[in-house]
């Protein structure tokens, strides 16, 4: 079967760094996405990884290891507005670009 | 950047009535749009894939006669919840790819909060 695992909830302190892990087992792999979703709102795109390695984009970075079926999202200099759910999604081999979604990690930032 | 507009953002309807939700790609053409449903504190659940000019592809367990999808043009897909019941109350979100390459991300509409009384 296809499965994506993320921690359900994490807590971090304002100004600190937090790493949100995602492991996946899917039939085929075309890329991995990270999305941010604030409560009651639709998800917004954060990053995309298709090759192994680290992609840095400002305070957010995303890492991928295809051989390990593993990715992480790294958030630096945490701000209170970073409190949200972070969704990991993998694009399988379906020609319609369907994504397989993780359940999301709720990140709580404390002052 | 690519924008997907979804309307309405909130709707309250009586049990037995039908509700139409529109999803538009504002600055790009989308041959494929996706409709999701999200329950509280749960991840997105793909309901169906909407293909321009052809029938939608529904996920297992989603009633096609209840959730009617029409993708009449390259910029508009609609989801109609027919004979709505309280259990249909949920957050519905549409999305579309802004490009054809595998590295073009999904762009989401702002979602529609449906409450059936």
Tab-separated table of C-alpha atoms in Angstrom:
chain	number	residue	atom	x	y	z
A	1	UNK	CA	0.000	0.000	0.000
A	2	UNK	CA	0.897	3.643	-0.058
A	3	UNK	CA	1.659	5.448	3.136
A	4	UNK	CA	3.029	8.765	4.321
A	5	UNK	CA	3.979	9.274	7.962
A	6	UNK	CA	4.467	12.530	9.813
A	7	UNK	CA	4.400	13.330	13.527
A	8	UNK	CA	0.961	14.481	14.609
A	9	UNK	CA	2.087	17.469	16.630
A	10	UNK	CA	5.254	19.329	17.533
A	11	UNK	CA	6.019	22.244	19.820
A	12	UNK	CA	8.866	24.723	19.437
A	13	UNK	CA	9.956	28.063	20.816
A	14	UNK	CA	9.888	31.371	18.977
A	15	UNK	CA	13.281	32.077	17.423
A	16	UNK	CA	14.355	28.443	17.502
A	17	UNK	CA	14.720	25.829	14.758
A	18	UNK	CA	12.410	22.884	14.176
A	19	UNK	CA	12.611	19.895	11.835
A	20	UNK	CA	9.458	18.123	10.673
A	21	UNK	CA	10.077	14.654	9.299
A	22	UNK	CA	8.146	12.767	6.654
A	23	UNK	CA	8.636	9.155	5.583
A	24	UNK	CA	6.863	7.618	2.650
A	25	UNK	CA	6.215	4.321	0.917
A	26	UNK	CA	4.584	4.840	-2.450
A	27	UNK	CA	4.292	3.051	-5.761
A	28	UNK	CA	6.601	5.258	-7.771
A	29	UNK	CA	7.930	8.696	-7.005
A	30	UNK	CA	7.779	11.878	-9.049
A	31	UNK	CA	8.428	14.418	-6.343
A	32	UNK	CA	7.624	15.509	-2.806
A	33	UNK	CA	5.829	18.672	-1.742
A	34	UNK	CA	5.516	20.521	1.517
A	35	UNK	CA	2.482	22.702	2.166
A	36	UNK	CA	1.568	24.985	5.057
A	37	UNK	CA	-2.010	25.167	6.212
A	38	UNK	CA	-3.310	27.604	8.798
A	39	UNK	CA	-6.463	26.605	10.614
A	40	UNK	CA	-9.559	27.163	8.508
A	41	UNK	CA	-7.577	28.052	5.410
A	42	UNK	CA	-6.484	26.220	2.293
A	43	UNK	CA	-2.907	24.916	2.021
A	44	UNK	CA	-0.176	27.083	0.522
A	45	UNK	CA	2.843	25.755	-1.338
A	46	UNK	CA	6.199	25.795	0.480
A	47	UNK	CA	8.627	23.579	-1.397
A	48	UNK	CA	9.171	20.839	-3.923
A	49	UNK	CA	11.935	18.202	-4.006
A	50	UNK	CA	12.525	15.715	-6.779
A	51	UNK	CA	16.281	15.119	-6.426
A	52	UNK	CA	18.182	14.142	-3.301
A	53	UNK	CA	19.535	16.973	-1.246
A	54	UNK	CA	18.599	20.182	0.463
A	55	UNK	CA	16.526	22.960	-1.098
A	56	UNK	CA	16.780	26.240	0.785
A	57	UNK	CA	14.226	28.999	0.498
A	58	UNK	CA	14.611	31.739	3.065
A	59	UNK	CA	13.776	30.526	6.558
A	60	UNK	CA	12.427	27.250	5.203
A	61	UNK	CA	14.485	24.363	3.794
A	62	UNK	CA	13.418	20.953	2.599
A	63	UNK	CA	15.521	17.822	2.324
A	64	UNK	CA	14.930	14.619	0.380
A	65	UNK	CA	16.507	11.164	0.386
A	66	UNK	CA	14.790	8.993	-2.193
A	67	UNK	CA	16.699	5.850	-1.230
A	68	UNK	CA	15.444	6.182	2.337
A	69	UNK	CA	11.955	7.390	1.452
A	70	UNK	CA	12.543	10.333	3.747
A	71	UNK	CA	12.135	14.074	3.740
A	72	UNK	CA	12.210	16.837	6.294
A	73	UNK	CA	11.118	20.447	6.438
A	74	UNK	CA	13.417	22.703	8.425
A	75	UNK	CA	12.074	25.960	9.785
A	76	UNK	CA	14.554	28.494	11.170
A	77	UNK	CA	14.081	31.637	13.253
A	78	UNK	CA	10.601	30.526	14.155
A	79	UNK	CA	7.898	33.163	14.335
A	80	UNK	CA	4.517	32.947	15.974
A	81	UNK	CA	2.869	33.077	12.544
A	82	UNK	CA	4.578	29.771	11.708
A	83	UNK	CA	2.055	28.031	13.960
A	84	UNK	CA	0.181	25.925	11.431
A	85	UNK	CA	-0.132	22.419	10.070
A	86	UNK	CA	2.546	21.253	7.671
A	87	UNK	CA	1.525	18.711	5.080
A	88	UNK	CA	3.883	16.367	3.264
A	89	UNK	CA	2.616	15.090	-0.103
A	90	UNK	CA	4.159	12.715	-2.611
A	91	UNK	CA	3.411	12.599	-6.280
A	92	UNK	CA	3.203	9.002	-7.437
A	93	UNK	CA	3.201	7.647	-10.929
A	94	UNK	CA	-0.363	8.594	-11.781
A	95	UNK	CA	-0.539	10.595	-14.986
A	96	UNK	CA	-3.042	13.004	-13.483
A	97	UNK	CA	-0.437	14.274	-11.005
A	98	UNK	CA	-2.423	13.113	-8.033
A	99	UNK	CA	-0.767	13.626	-4.703
A	100	UNK	CA	-0.685	11.244	-1.774
A	101	UNK	CA	-1.074	13.298	1.381
A	102	UNK	CA	0.295	12.828	4.849
A	103	UNK	CA	-2.010	13.625	7.746
A	104	UNK	CA	-0.066	16.767	8.533
A	105	UNK	CA	1.996	17.923	11.504
A	106	UNK	CA	0.509	20.572	13.739
A	107	UNK	CA	3.300	22.924	14.791
A	108	UNK	CA	2.747	24.975	17.930
A	109	UNK	CA	5.077	27.924	18.514
A	110	UNK	CA	5.457	29.172	22.057
A	111	UNK	CA	6.894	32.568	23.019
B	1	UNK	CA	1.909	33.959	-9.212
B	2	UNK	CA	-0.757	31.487	-10.208
B	3	UNK	CA	-4.072	32.075	-8.493
B	4	UNK	CA	-7.032	29.811	-8.010
B	5	UNK	CA	-10.280	31.451	-7.008
B	6	UNK	CA	-12.971	29.483	-5.215
B	7	UNK	CA	-16.466	30.740	-4.524
B	8	UNK	CA	-18.327	30.924	-2.227
B	9	UNK	CA	-16.061	30.876	0.803
B	10	UNK	CA	-18.919	30.015	3.131
B	11	UNK	CA	-22.392	28.672	2.523
B	12	UNK	CA	-25.178	27.547	4.804
B	13	UNK	CA	-27.998	25.592	3.260
B	14	UNK	CA	-30.979	23.567	4.348
B	15	UNK	CA	-31.035	19.813	4.183
B	16	UNK	CA	-32.270	18.587	0.804
B	17	UNK	CA	-31.089	21.563	-1.221
B	18	UNK	CA	-28.172	21.657	-3.651
B	19	UNK	CA	-25.086	23.833	-3.483
B	20	UNK	CA	-22.710	24.734	-6.307
B	21	UNK	CA	-19.072	25.601	-5.653
B	22	UNK	CA	-16.990	27.242	-8.371
B	23	UNK	CA	-13.249	26.940	-8.886
B	24	UNK	CA	-11.481	29.201	-11.362
B	25	UNK	CA	-7.887	29.429	-12.447
B	26	UNK	CA	-7.376	33.154	-12.890
B	27	UNK	CA	-4.128	33.480	-14.808
B	28	UNK	CA	-3.479	30.057	-16.252
B	29	UNK	CA	-5.293	27.266	-18.005
B	30	UNK	CA	-5.943	24.122	-16.032
B	31	UNK	CA	-6.859	20.994	-17.947
B	32	UNK	CA	-7.048	19.147	-14.644
B	33	UNK	CA	-8.445	20.337	-11.342
B	34	UNK	CA	-8.741	18.416	-8.117
B	35	UNK	CA	-11.509	18.541	-5.536
B	36	UNK	CA	-10.704	17.781	-1.930
B	37	UNK	CA	-12.703	17.461	1.242
B	38	UNK	CA	-11.205	18.080	4.622
B	39	UNK	CA	-12.667	17.004	7.937
B	40	UNK	CA	-11.664	18.809	11.136
B	41	UNK	CA	-8.094	18.059	12.149
B	42	UNK	CA	-7.705	15.666	9.229
B	43	UNK	CA	-5.654	15.809	6.073
B	44	UNK	CA	-7.016	16.464	2.645
B	45	UNK	CA	-9.096	13.713	1.084
B	46	UNK	CA	-9.141	13.661	-2.684
B	47	UNK	CA	-12.720	13.359	-3.898
B	48	UNK	CA	-12.303	13.536	-7.636
B	49	UNK	CA	-10.144	14.653	-10.504
B	50	UNK	CA	-11.884	17.033	-12.867
B	51	UNK	CA	-10.814	16.871	-16.507
B	52	UNK	CA	-11.750	19.566	-18.990
B	53	UNK	CA	-14.105	18.256	-21.627
B	54	UNK	CA	-14.558	14.814	-20.125
B	55	UNK	CA	-16.086	13.066	-17.162
B	56	UNK	CA	-14.523	13.450	-13.768
B	57	UNK	CA	-12.664	10.588	-12.153
B	58	UNK	CA	-14.032	9.874	-8.693
B	59	UNK	CA	-12.151	8.277	-5.841
B	60	UNK	CA	-13.438	5.108	-4.288
B	61	UNK	CA	-16.276	5.743	-1.900
B	62	UNK	CA	-17.248	9.125	-3.357
B	63	UNK	CA	-20.778	9.179	-4.773
B	64	UNK	CA	-20.660	10.641	-8.262
B	65	UNK	CA	-24.402	11.283	-8.309
B	66	UNK	CA	-24.167	13.260	-5.116
B	67	UNK	CA	-21.063	15.267	-5.930
B	68	UNK	CA	-21.516	16.437	-9.504
B	69	UNK	CA	-18.429	17.830	-11.161
B	70	UNK	CA	-18.411	19.831	-14.361
B	71	UNK	CA	-15.242	21.107	-16.011
B	72	UNK	CA	-16.705	23.139	-18.825
B	73	UNK	CA	-13.665	25.212	-19.719
B	74	UNK	CA	-9.936	25.373	-19.135
B	75	UNK	CA	-10.430	27.852	-16.328
B	76	UNK	CA	-13.575	26.687	-14.552
B	77	UNK	CA	-14.617	23.578	-12.666
B	78	UNK	CA	-17.726	23.316	-10.514
B	79	UNK	CA	-18.692	20.941	-7.730
B	80	UNK	CA	-22.395	20.603	-6.959
B	81	UNK	CA	-23.414	18.916	-3.740
B	82	UNK	CA	-26.874	17.596	-4.511
B	83	UNK	CA	-29.578	16.972	-1.914
B	84	UNK	CA	-27.202	18.032	0.816
B	85	UNK	CA	-27.427	16.491	4.267
B	86	UNK	CA	-25.803	17.502	7.552
B	87	UNK	CA	-23.107	14.859	7.086
B	88	UNK	CA	-22.007	16.703	3.945
B	89	UNK	CA	-20.993	19.652	6.095
B	90	UNK	CA	-17.270	20.043	5.547
B	91	UNK	CA	-14.482	22.150	4.107
B	92	UNK	CA	-14.202	21.679	0.332
B	93	UNK	CA	-11.062	22.788	-1.486
B	94	UNK	CA	-10.198	22.821	-5.166
B	95	UNK	CA	-6.732	22.922	-6.670
B	96	UNK	CA	-5.016	23.035	-10.025
B	97	UNK	CA	-1.532	22.772	-11.443
B	98	UNK	CA	-0.197	25.931	-13.010
B	99	UNK	CA	1.952	24.041	-15.469
B	100	UNK	CA	2.349	20.673	-17.096
B	101	UNK	CA	5.738	19.841	-15.679
B	102	UNK	CA	6.008	17.593	-12.663
B	103	UNK	CA	7.640	20.387	-10.684
B	104	UNK	CA	4.744	22.780	-11.015
B	105	UNK	CA	2.989	22.902	-7.661
B	106	UNK	CA	-0.655	22.619	-6.888
B	107	UNK	CA	-2.349	25.921	-6.228
B	108	UNK	CA	-5.325	25.835	-3.958
B	109	UNK	CA	-8.492	27.833	-3.833
B	110	UNK	CA	-9.338	29.346	-0.462
B	111	UNK	CA	-11.847	26.630	0.244
B	112	UNK	CA	-15.585	26.580	0.866
B	113	UNK	CA	-17.007	25.952	4.305
B	114	UNK	CA	-20.331	24.164	3.784
B	115	UNK	CA	-22.792	23.890	6.640
B	116	UNK	CA	-25.984	21.929	6.078
B	117	UNK	CA	-28.700	22.512	8.643
